[in-house]
Amino acid sequence: ENILKECLDLAEAGFKEVTLLGQNIDAYGRDIFPRRTFADLLHYLNEGIPNGTIERIRYVTSHPRYFSDRVIDAVASLDKVCECFHMPFQSGGDEVLKGMRRGYTFDSYMRIIKKIRERSPDASICGDVIVGFPGETDAEFQRTLDLMNEVKFDNLNTFAYSPRPNTEAALWDNQVPEDVKSERLQIVQRLAATHGMERSERYLGKIVCVLVEDRNPRRSDQVMGRTRQNRQVFFTGDIQQMKGRLVDVKIVEARTWSLVGEII
């Protein structure tokens, strides 16, 4: 009820989109009696927010260990919930994941991805990856590349492992050399860019609904906004007239992490 009230207050103020924020969204409701799930919350908000006010509901972040099929079904069926999944995988190597205590494997992660593709085929999938975690072998790193090639993420946040104070892994004696970490990071970044372009190209020639957010800082005659799948789109327009509006845009150019279009 408190979350819905906050959303209604934002709707009254003219906002068109809200993002539900949590380090692990599937933990929602465990301390509520009677117990509720995050999928229950999505249904509650989708029904409780009046049509014509807030048009889009987003959320971050999901943890593969706790992720629920009910969230996939909610995203696939609810008109206000955006088709975008942020699913950090961190590594494709099972031994690395075990060392990180992530609680899932390459195969269990891919089962989640398969369900998303089946139930919400137009959804975007974003992730996070860390290379060079202590003990990561060439074979384990290759499994990360294998996972990336199977998923083909729309967007991927990439990081090289760095020791943090008061963590077990920082004290392990199997640290990966800095030059190896740097090389692996460059490899995943290049592969992520290839997949990003491939995922952008699927929009070419299509008409997408864009929520206009701001002026393009590099071109004053353009505005920028995002699709439901969170792809950034640039097109010619007057920000004073279009900010906060939902507009139909035909995509005419694909870029690695964004799109260029023409207003319909």
Coordinates of N, CA and C in Angstrom, one line a residue, residues 152-246:
K152 N 23.5 -13.6 -25.5 CA 23.6 -12.4 -26.3 C 22.9 -11.2 -25.6
F153 N 23.5 -10.7 -24.6 CA 22.9 -9.6 -23.8 C 22.7 -8.3 -24.6
D154 N 21.6 -7.7 -24.3 CA 21.3 -6.4 -24.8 C 22.3 -5.3 -24.3
N155 N 22.6 -5.5 -23.0 CA 23.6 -4.6 -22.4 C 24.3 -5.4 -21.3
L156 N 25.6 -5.2 -21.2 CA 26.4 -5.9 -20.2 C 27.4 -5.0 -19.5
N157 N 27.3 -4.9 -18.2 CA 28.2 -4.2 -17.4 C 29.4 -5.1 -17.1
T158 N 30.6 -4.6 -17.4 CA 31.8 -5.5 -17.3 C 32.8 -4.9 -16.3
F159 N 33.4 -5.8 -15.5 CA 34.3 -5.4 -14.5 C 35.4 -6.4 -14.4
A160 N 36.6 -5.9 -14.0 CA 37.7 -6.8 -13.6 C 37.8 -6.9 -12.1
Y161 N 38.0 -8.1 -11.6 CA 38.0 -8.2 -10.1 C 39.1 -7.4 -9.5
S162 N 38.7 -6.8 -8.4 CA 39.7 -6.1 -7.6 C 39.5 -6.4 -6.1
P163 N 40.6 -6.8 -5.4 CA 40.4 -7.2 -4.0 C 39.8 -6.1 -3.1
R164 N 38.9 -6.5 -2.3 CA 38.2 -5.6 -1.4 C 38.6 -5.9 0.1
P165 N 38.8 -4.9 0.9 CA 39.2 -5.2 2.3 C 38.1 -6.1 3.0
N166 N 38.6 -6.9 3.9 CA 37.7 -7.7 4.7 C 36.9 -8.7 3.9
T167 N 37.4 -9.2 2.8 CA 36.7 -10.2 2.0 C 37.7 -11.4 1.9
E168 N 37.1 -12.6 1.9 CA 37.9 -13.8 1.9 C 38.7 -13.9 0.6
A169 N 38.1 -13.6 -0.5 CA 38.8 -13.8 -1.8 C 40.0 -12.9 -1.9
A170 N 40.0 -11.8 -1.2 CA 41.2 -10.9 -1.3 C 42.4 -11.5 -0.7
L171 N 42.3 -12.5 0.2 CA 43.4 -13.1 0.9 C 43.8 -14.4 0.2
W172 N 43.1 -14.9 -0.8 CA 43.5 -16.1 -1.4 C 44.8 -16.0 -2.2
D173 N 45.5 -17.1 -2.3 CA 46.8 -17.1 -2.9 C 46.8 -17.4 -4.4
N174 N 45.6 -17.5 -5.0 CA 45.5 -17.8 -6.4 C 44.9 -16.6 -7.2
Q175 N 45.4 -15.4 -6.9 CA 45.0 -14.2 -7.5 C 45.4 -14.2 -9.0
V176 N 44.6 -13.7 -9.9 CA 44.9 -13.7 -11.3 C 45.7 -12.4 -11.6
P177 N 46.8 -12.6 -12.4 CA 47.7 -11.4 -12.7 C 46.9 -10.3 -13.3
E178 N 47.3 -9.1 -13.1 CA 46.7 -7.9 -13.6 C 46.6 -7.9 -15.1
D179 N 47.7 -8.3 -15.8 CA 47.7 -8.2 -17.2 C 46.7 -9.2 -17.8
V180 N 46.5 -10.4 -17.1 CA 45.5 -11.4 -17.6 C 44.1 -10.8 -17.4
K181 N 43.9 -10.2 -16.2 CA 42.6 -9.6 -16.0 C 42.2 -8.5 -17.0
S182 N 43.2 -7.7 -17.4 CA 43.0 -6.6 -18.3 C 42.7 -7.2 -19.7
E183 N 43.4 -8.3 -20.1 CA 43.2 -8.9 -21.4 C 41.8 -9.5 -21.5
R184 N 41.4 -10.2 -20.4 CA 40.1 -10.8 -20.4 C 39.0 -9.8 -20.4
L185 N 39.2 -8.7 -19.7 CA 38.2 -7.6 -19.7 C 38.0 -7.1 -21.1
Q186 N 39.1 -6.8 -21.8 CA 39.0 -6.4 -23.2 C 38.2 -7.3 -24.1
I187 N 38.5 -8.6 -23.9 CA 37.8 -9.7 -24.7 C 36.3 -9.6 -24.4
V188 N 35.9 -9.6 -23.2 CA 34.4 -9.6 -22.9 C 33.8 -8.3 -23.4
Q189 N 34.5 -7.2 -23.3 CA 33.9 -5.9 -23.8 C 33.7 -5.9 -25.3
R190 N 34.7 -6.5 -26.0 CA 34.5 -6.6 -27.5 C 33.4 -7.5 -27.8
L191 N 33.2 -8.6 -27.1 CA 32.2 -9.5 -27.4 C 30.8 -8.9 -27.1
A192 N 30.8 -8.2 -25.9 CA 29.5 -7.6 -25.5 C 29.1 -6.5 -26.5
A193 N 30.1 -5.8 -27.1 CA 29.7 -4.8 -28.1 C 29.2 -5.5 -29.4
T194 N 29.7 -6.6 -29.8 CA 29.2 -7.3 -30.9 C 27.8 -7.7 -30.7
H195 N 27.5 -8.3 -29.5 CA 26.1 -8.7 -29.2 C 25.2 -7.5 -29.1
G196 N 25.7 -6.4 -28.5 CA 24.9 -5.2 -28.4 C 24.4 -4.7 -29.8
M197 N 25.3 -4.7 -30.7 CA 25.0 -4.3 -32.1 C 24.0 -5.2 -32.7
E198 N 24.2 -6.5 -32.5 CA 23.3 -7.5 -33.0 C 21.9 -7.3 -32.4
R199 N 21.8 -7.0 -31.1 CA 20.5 -6.8 -30.5 C 19.8 -5.5 -31.0
S200 N 20.7 -4.5 -31.2 CA 20.1 -3.3 -31.8 C 19.5 -3.4 -33.2
E201 N 20.2 -4.2 -34.0 CA 19.8 -4.4 -35.4 C 18.4 -5.0 -35.5
R202 N 18.0 -5.7 -34.5 CA 16.6 -6.3 -34.6 C 15.5 -5.3 -34.6
Y203 N 15.8 -4.0 -34.3 CA 14.8 -3.0 -34.3 C 14.7 -2.3 -35.6
L204 N 15.7 -2.5 -36.5 CA 15.7 -1.7 -37.8 C 14.4 -1.9 -38.5
G205 N 13.8 -0.8 -39.0 CA 12.6 -0.8 -39.7 C 11.4 -0.9 -38.9
K206 N 11.5 -1.2 -37.6 CA 10.3 -1.4 -36.7 C 9.9 0.0 -36.1
I207 N 8.6 0.0 -35.7 CA 8.1 1.2 -35.0 C 8.0 0.8 -33.5
V208 N 8.7 1.7 -32.7 CA 8.7 1.4 -31.3 C 8.1 2.6 -30.5
C209 N 7.6 2.4 -29.4 CA 7.1 3.4 -28.5 C 8.2 3.9 -27.6
V210 N 8.5 5.2 -27.6 CA 9.6 5.8 -26.9 C 9.0 6.8 -25.9
L211 N 9.5 6.8 -24.7 CA 9.2 7.8 -23.7 C 10.3 8.8 -23.7
V212 N 9.9 10.0 -24.1 CA 10.9 11.1 -24.3 C 11.4 11.6 -22.9
E213 N 12.7 11.6 -22.7 CA 13.3 12.0 -21.4 C 14.0 13.3 -21.4
D214 N 14.8 13.6 -22.5 CA 15.6 14.8 -22.4 C 16.1 15.1 -23.8
R215 N 16.8 16.2 -23.9 CA 17.5 16.6 -25.2 C 18.8 15.8 -25.3
N216 N 19.1 15.5 -26.6 CA 20.4 14.9 -26.9 C 21.5 15.9 -26.6
P217 N 22.4 15.7 -25.6 CA 23.4 16.7 -25.3 C 24.4 16.9 -26.4
R218 N 24.4 16.1 -27.4 CA 25.3 16.3 -28.5 C 24.7 16.9 -29.7
R219 N 23.3 16.9 -29.8 CA 22.6 17.6 -30.9 C 21.4 18.2 -30.3
S220 N 21.4 19.5 -30.3 CA 20.3 20.3 -29.7 C 18.9 20.1 -30.5
D221 N 19.0 19.7 -31.7 CA 17.8 19.5 -32.5 C 17.2 18.1 -32.3
Q222 N 17.8 17.2 -31.4 CA 17.3 15.9 -31.2 C 16.9 15.7 -29.7
V223 N 16.0 14.8 -29.5 CA 15.6 14.4 -28.2 C 16.0 12.9 -28.0
M224 N 16.0 12.5 -26.8 CA 16.3 11.1 -26.5 C 15.3 10.5 -25.5
G225 N 15.1 9.2 -25.7 CA 14.2 8.5 -24.8 C 14.5 7.0 -24.8
R226 N 13.6 6.2 -24.3 CA 13.9 4.8 -24.2 C 12.6 4.0 -24.6
T227 N 12.9 2.8 -25.2 CA 11.9 1.9 -25.5 C 11.5 1.1 -24.2
R228 N 10.4 0.3 -24.3 CA 10.0 -0.5 -23.1 C 11.2 -1.4 -22.7
Q229 N 12.0 -1.8 -23.7 CA 13.1 -2.7 -23.4 C 14.3 -2.0 -23.0
N230 N 14.2 -0.7 -22.7 CA 15.2 0.2 -22.2 C 16.3 0.5 -23.2
R231 N 16.1 0.4 -24.5 CA 17.0 0.8 -25.5 C 16.9 2.3 -25.7
Q232 N 18.0 3.0 -25.7 CA 18.0 4.5 -25.9 C 17.8 4.8 -27.3
V233 N 16.9 5.8 -27.6 CA 16.6 6.2 -29.0 C 16.8 7.7 -29.1
F234 N 17.4 8.1 -30.2 CA 17.6 9.5 -30.6 C 16.8 9.8 -31.8
F235 N 16.1 11.0 -31.8 CA 15.4 11.4 -33.0 C 15.1 12.9 -33.0
T236 N 14.9 13.5 -34.1 CA 14.7 14.9 -34.2 C 13.4 15.3 -33.5
G237 N 13.4 16.3 -32.7 CA 12.2 16.8 -32.0 C 12.5 17.9 -31.1
D238 N 11.5 18.6 -30.6 CA 11.6 19.7 -29.7 C 11.3 19.2 -28.3
I239 N 12.3 19.3 -27.4 CA 12.2 18.8 -26.1 C 11.1 19.5 -25.3
Q240 N 10.9 20.8 -25.6 CA 9.9 21.6 -24.8 C 8.5 21.0 -25.0
Q241 N 8.3 20.5 -26.2 CA 7.0 20.0 -26.6 C 6.8 18.5 -26.3
M242 N 8.0 17.8 -26.2 CA 7.9 16.3 -26.2 C 8.3 15.6 -24.9
K243 N 8.9 16.4 -24.0 CA 9.4 15.7 -22.8 C 8.3 15.1 -22.0
G244 N 8.4 13.8 -21.7 CA 7.4 13.1 -20.9 C 6.3 12.5 -21.7
R245 N 6.4 12.7 -23.0 CA 5.4 12.1 -23.9 C 5.8 10.7 -24.4
L246 N 4.9 9.9 -24.7 CA 5.1 8.6 -25.4 C 4.9 8.8 -26.9

